[in-house]
Short mmCIF file of C-alpha atoms and ligand atoms in Angstrom, two decimals:
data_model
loop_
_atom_site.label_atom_id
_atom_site.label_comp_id
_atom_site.label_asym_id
_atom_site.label_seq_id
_atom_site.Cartn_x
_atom_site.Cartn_y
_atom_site.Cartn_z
CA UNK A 137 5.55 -3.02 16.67
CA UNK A 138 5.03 -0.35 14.10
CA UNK A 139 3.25 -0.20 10.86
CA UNK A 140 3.70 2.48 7.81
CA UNK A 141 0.91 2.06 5.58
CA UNK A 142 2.05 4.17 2.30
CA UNK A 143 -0.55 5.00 -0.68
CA UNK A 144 0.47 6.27 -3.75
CA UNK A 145 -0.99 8.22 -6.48
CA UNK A 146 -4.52 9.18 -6.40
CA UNK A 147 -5.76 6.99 -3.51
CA UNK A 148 -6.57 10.24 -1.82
CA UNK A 149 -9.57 10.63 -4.09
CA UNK A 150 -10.83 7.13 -3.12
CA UNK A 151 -14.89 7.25 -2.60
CA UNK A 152 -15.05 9.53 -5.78
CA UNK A 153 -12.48 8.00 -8.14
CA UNK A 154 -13.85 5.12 -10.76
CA UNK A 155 -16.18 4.25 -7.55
CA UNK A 156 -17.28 1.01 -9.62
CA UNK A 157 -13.11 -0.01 -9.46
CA UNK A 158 -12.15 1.27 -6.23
CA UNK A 159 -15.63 1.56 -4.33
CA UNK A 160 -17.12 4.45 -2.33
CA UNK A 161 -15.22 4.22 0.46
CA UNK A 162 -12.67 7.45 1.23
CA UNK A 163 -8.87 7.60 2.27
CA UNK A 164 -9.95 8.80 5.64
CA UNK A 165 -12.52 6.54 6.35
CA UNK A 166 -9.47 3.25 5.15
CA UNK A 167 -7.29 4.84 7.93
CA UNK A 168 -9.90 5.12 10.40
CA UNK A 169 -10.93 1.65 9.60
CA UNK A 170 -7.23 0.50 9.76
CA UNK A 171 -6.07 2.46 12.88
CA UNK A 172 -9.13 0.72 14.72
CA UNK A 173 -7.78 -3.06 13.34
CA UNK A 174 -4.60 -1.87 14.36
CA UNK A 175 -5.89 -0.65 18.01
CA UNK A 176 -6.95 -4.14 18.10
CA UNK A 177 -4.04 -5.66 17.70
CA UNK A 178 -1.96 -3.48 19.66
CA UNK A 179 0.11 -2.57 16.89
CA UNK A 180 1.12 1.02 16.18
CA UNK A 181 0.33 2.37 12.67
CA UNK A 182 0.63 5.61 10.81
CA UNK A 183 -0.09 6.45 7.03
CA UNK A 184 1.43 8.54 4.52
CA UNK A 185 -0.35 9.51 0.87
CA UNK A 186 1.48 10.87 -1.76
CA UNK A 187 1.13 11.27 -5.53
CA UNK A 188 4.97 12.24 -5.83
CA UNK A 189 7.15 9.26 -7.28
CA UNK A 190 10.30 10.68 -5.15
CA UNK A 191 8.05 11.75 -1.86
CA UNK A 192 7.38 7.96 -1.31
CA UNK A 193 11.05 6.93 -1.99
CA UNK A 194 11.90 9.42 0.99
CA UNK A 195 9.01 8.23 3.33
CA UNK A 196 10.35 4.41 3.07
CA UNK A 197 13.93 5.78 3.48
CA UNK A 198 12.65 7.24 6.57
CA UNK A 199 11.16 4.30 7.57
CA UNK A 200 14.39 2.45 8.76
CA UNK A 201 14.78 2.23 12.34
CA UNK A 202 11.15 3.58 13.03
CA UNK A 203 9.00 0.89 11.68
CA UNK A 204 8.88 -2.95 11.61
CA UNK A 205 6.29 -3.42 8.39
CA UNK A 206 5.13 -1.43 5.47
CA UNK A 207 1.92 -2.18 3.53
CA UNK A 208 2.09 -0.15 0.72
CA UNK A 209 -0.17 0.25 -2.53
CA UNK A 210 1.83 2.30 -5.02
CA UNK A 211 -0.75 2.97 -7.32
CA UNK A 212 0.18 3.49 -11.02
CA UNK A 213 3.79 3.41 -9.57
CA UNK A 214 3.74 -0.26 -9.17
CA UNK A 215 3.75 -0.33 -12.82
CA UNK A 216 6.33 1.53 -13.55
CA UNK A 217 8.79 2.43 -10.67
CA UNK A 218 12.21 0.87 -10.23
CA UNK A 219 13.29 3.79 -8.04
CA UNK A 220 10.14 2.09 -5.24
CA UNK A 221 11.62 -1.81 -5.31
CA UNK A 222 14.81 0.20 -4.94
CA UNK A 223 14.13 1.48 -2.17
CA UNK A 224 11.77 -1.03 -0.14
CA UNK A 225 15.04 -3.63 -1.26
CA UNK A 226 17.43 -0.79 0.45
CA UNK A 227 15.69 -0.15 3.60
CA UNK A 228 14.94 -4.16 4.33
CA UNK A 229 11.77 -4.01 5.81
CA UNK A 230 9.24 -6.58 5.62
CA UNK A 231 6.34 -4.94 2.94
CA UNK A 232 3.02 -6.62 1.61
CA UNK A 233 1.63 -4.98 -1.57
CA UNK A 234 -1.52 -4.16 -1.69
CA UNK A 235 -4.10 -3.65 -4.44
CA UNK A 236 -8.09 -2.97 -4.35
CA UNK A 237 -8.65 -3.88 -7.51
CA UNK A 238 -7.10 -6.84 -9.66
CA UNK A 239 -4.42 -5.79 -11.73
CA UNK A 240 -3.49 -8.48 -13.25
CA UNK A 241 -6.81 -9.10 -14.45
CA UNK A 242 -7.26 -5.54 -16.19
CA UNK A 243 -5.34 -3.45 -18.79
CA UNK A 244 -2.31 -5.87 -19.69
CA UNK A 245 0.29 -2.75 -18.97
CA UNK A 246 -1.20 -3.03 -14.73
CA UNK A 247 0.51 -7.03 -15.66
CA UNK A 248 3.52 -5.53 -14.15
CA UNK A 249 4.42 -4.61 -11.15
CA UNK A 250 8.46 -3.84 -9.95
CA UNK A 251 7.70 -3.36 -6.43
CA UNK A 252 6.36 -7.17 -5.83
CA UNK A 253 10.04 -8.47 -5.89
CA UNK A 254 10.68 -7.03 -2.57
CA UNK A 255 7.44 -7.77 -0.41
CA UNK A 256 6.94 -10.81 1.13
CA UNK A 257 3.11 -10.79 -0.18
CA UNK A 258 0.83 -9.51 -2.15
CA UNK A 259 -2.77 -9.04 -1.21
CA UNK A 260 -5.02 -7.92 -4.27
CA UNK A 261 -8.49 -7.63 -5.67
CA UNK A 262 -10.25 -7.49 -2.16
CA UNK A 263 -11.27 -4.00 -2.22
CA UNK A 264 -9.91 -1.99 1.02
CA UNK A 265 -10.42 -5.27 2.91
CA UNK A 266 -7.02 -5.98 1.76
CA UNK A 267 -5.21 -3.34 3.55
CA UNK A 268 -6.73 -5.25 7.18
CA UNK A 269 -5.31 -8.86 5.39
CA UNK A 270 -1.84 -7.20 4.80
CA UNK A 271 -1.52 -5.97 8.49
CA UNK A 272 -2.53 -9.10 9.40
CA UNK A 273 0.08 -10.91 7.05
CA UNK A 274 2.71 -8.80 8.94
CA UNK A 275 1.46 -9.57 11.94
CA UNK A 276 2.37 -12.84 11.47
CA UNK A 277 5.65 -12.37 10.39
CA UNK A 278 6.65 -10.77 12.89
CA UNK A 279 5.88 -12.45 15.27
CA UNK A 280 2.72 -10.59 16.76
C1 LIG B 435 -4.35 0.06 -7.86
C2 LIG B 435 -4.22 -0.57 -9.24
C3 LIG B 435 -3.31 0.25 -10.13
O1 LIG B 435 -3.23 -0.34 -11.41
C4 LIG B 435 -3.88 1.65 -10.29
O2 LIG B 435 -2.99 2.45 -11.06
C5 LIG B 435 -4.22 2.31 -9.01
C6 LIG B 435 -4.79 1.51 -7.93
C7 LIG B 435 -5.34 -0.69 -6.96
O3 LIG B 435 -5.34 -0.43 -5.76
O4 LIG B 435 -6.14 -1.50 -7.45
O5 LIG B 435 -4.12 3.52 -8.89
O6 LIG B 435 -3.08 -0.01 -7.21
#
């Protein structure tokens, strides 16, 4: 079993962006963290970071056939991005959203998000605990 774990928009500066919203912890120390929980559970995982709207519609595209879940966090995309529930509706694969922060309980235009349609979950508010909860989530649907 094979994970993709896909971060949009700015989630490489995690540790030094709004730290008191997303926390000091950086994007390479989340994949270490998950690749370990993933070790674990003897579950393959890899993880892709864009900030490019169209990059991550290719990346789940190129998903199909090579991996069984996606947790993904699009960022500001989740806000605003048909073209990303497109896509994860296309491709068929099992996603959880994931959030650090509460959207729903900040600016009322983060009230939205497209990409929740598709995924069978959505983990938020948790901080990058939520990523482990999501792998876990897919875990259990599928079977593992
Ligand atoms: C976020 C919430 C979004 O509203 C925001 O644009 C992000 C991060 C989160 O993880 O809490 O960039 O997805």
């Amino acid at each position: 079993m094979r994970i993709l774990v896909l971060n949009g928009p700015n989630l490489n500066l995690l540790g030094m962006r709004e730290p008191e919203i997303y926390g000091r912890e950086t994007y390479a120390s989340l994949c270490e963290r998950l690749t370990r929980v993933c070790e674990a559970a003897g579950v393959g995982v890899e993880f892709f970071q864009s900030n490019h709207e169209g990059v991550l519609v290719d990346r789940i595209q190129e998903a199909r056939g090579h991996f069984d879940g996606i947790v993904i966090n699009p960022a500001a995309y989740t806000h605003t991005s048909i073209a990303l529930l497109d896509a994860v509706k296309a491709v068929g694969i099992p996603t959880v959203e994931v959030h650090i922060s509460d959207p729903d309980t900040r600016e009322p235009f983060r009230r939205i998000s497209y990409i929740r349609a598709a995924c069978i979950a959505t983990v938020k508010g948790k901080g990058l605990s939520g990523y482990e909860e999501a792998i876990k989530i897919l875990c259990r649907h599928l079977g593992k």
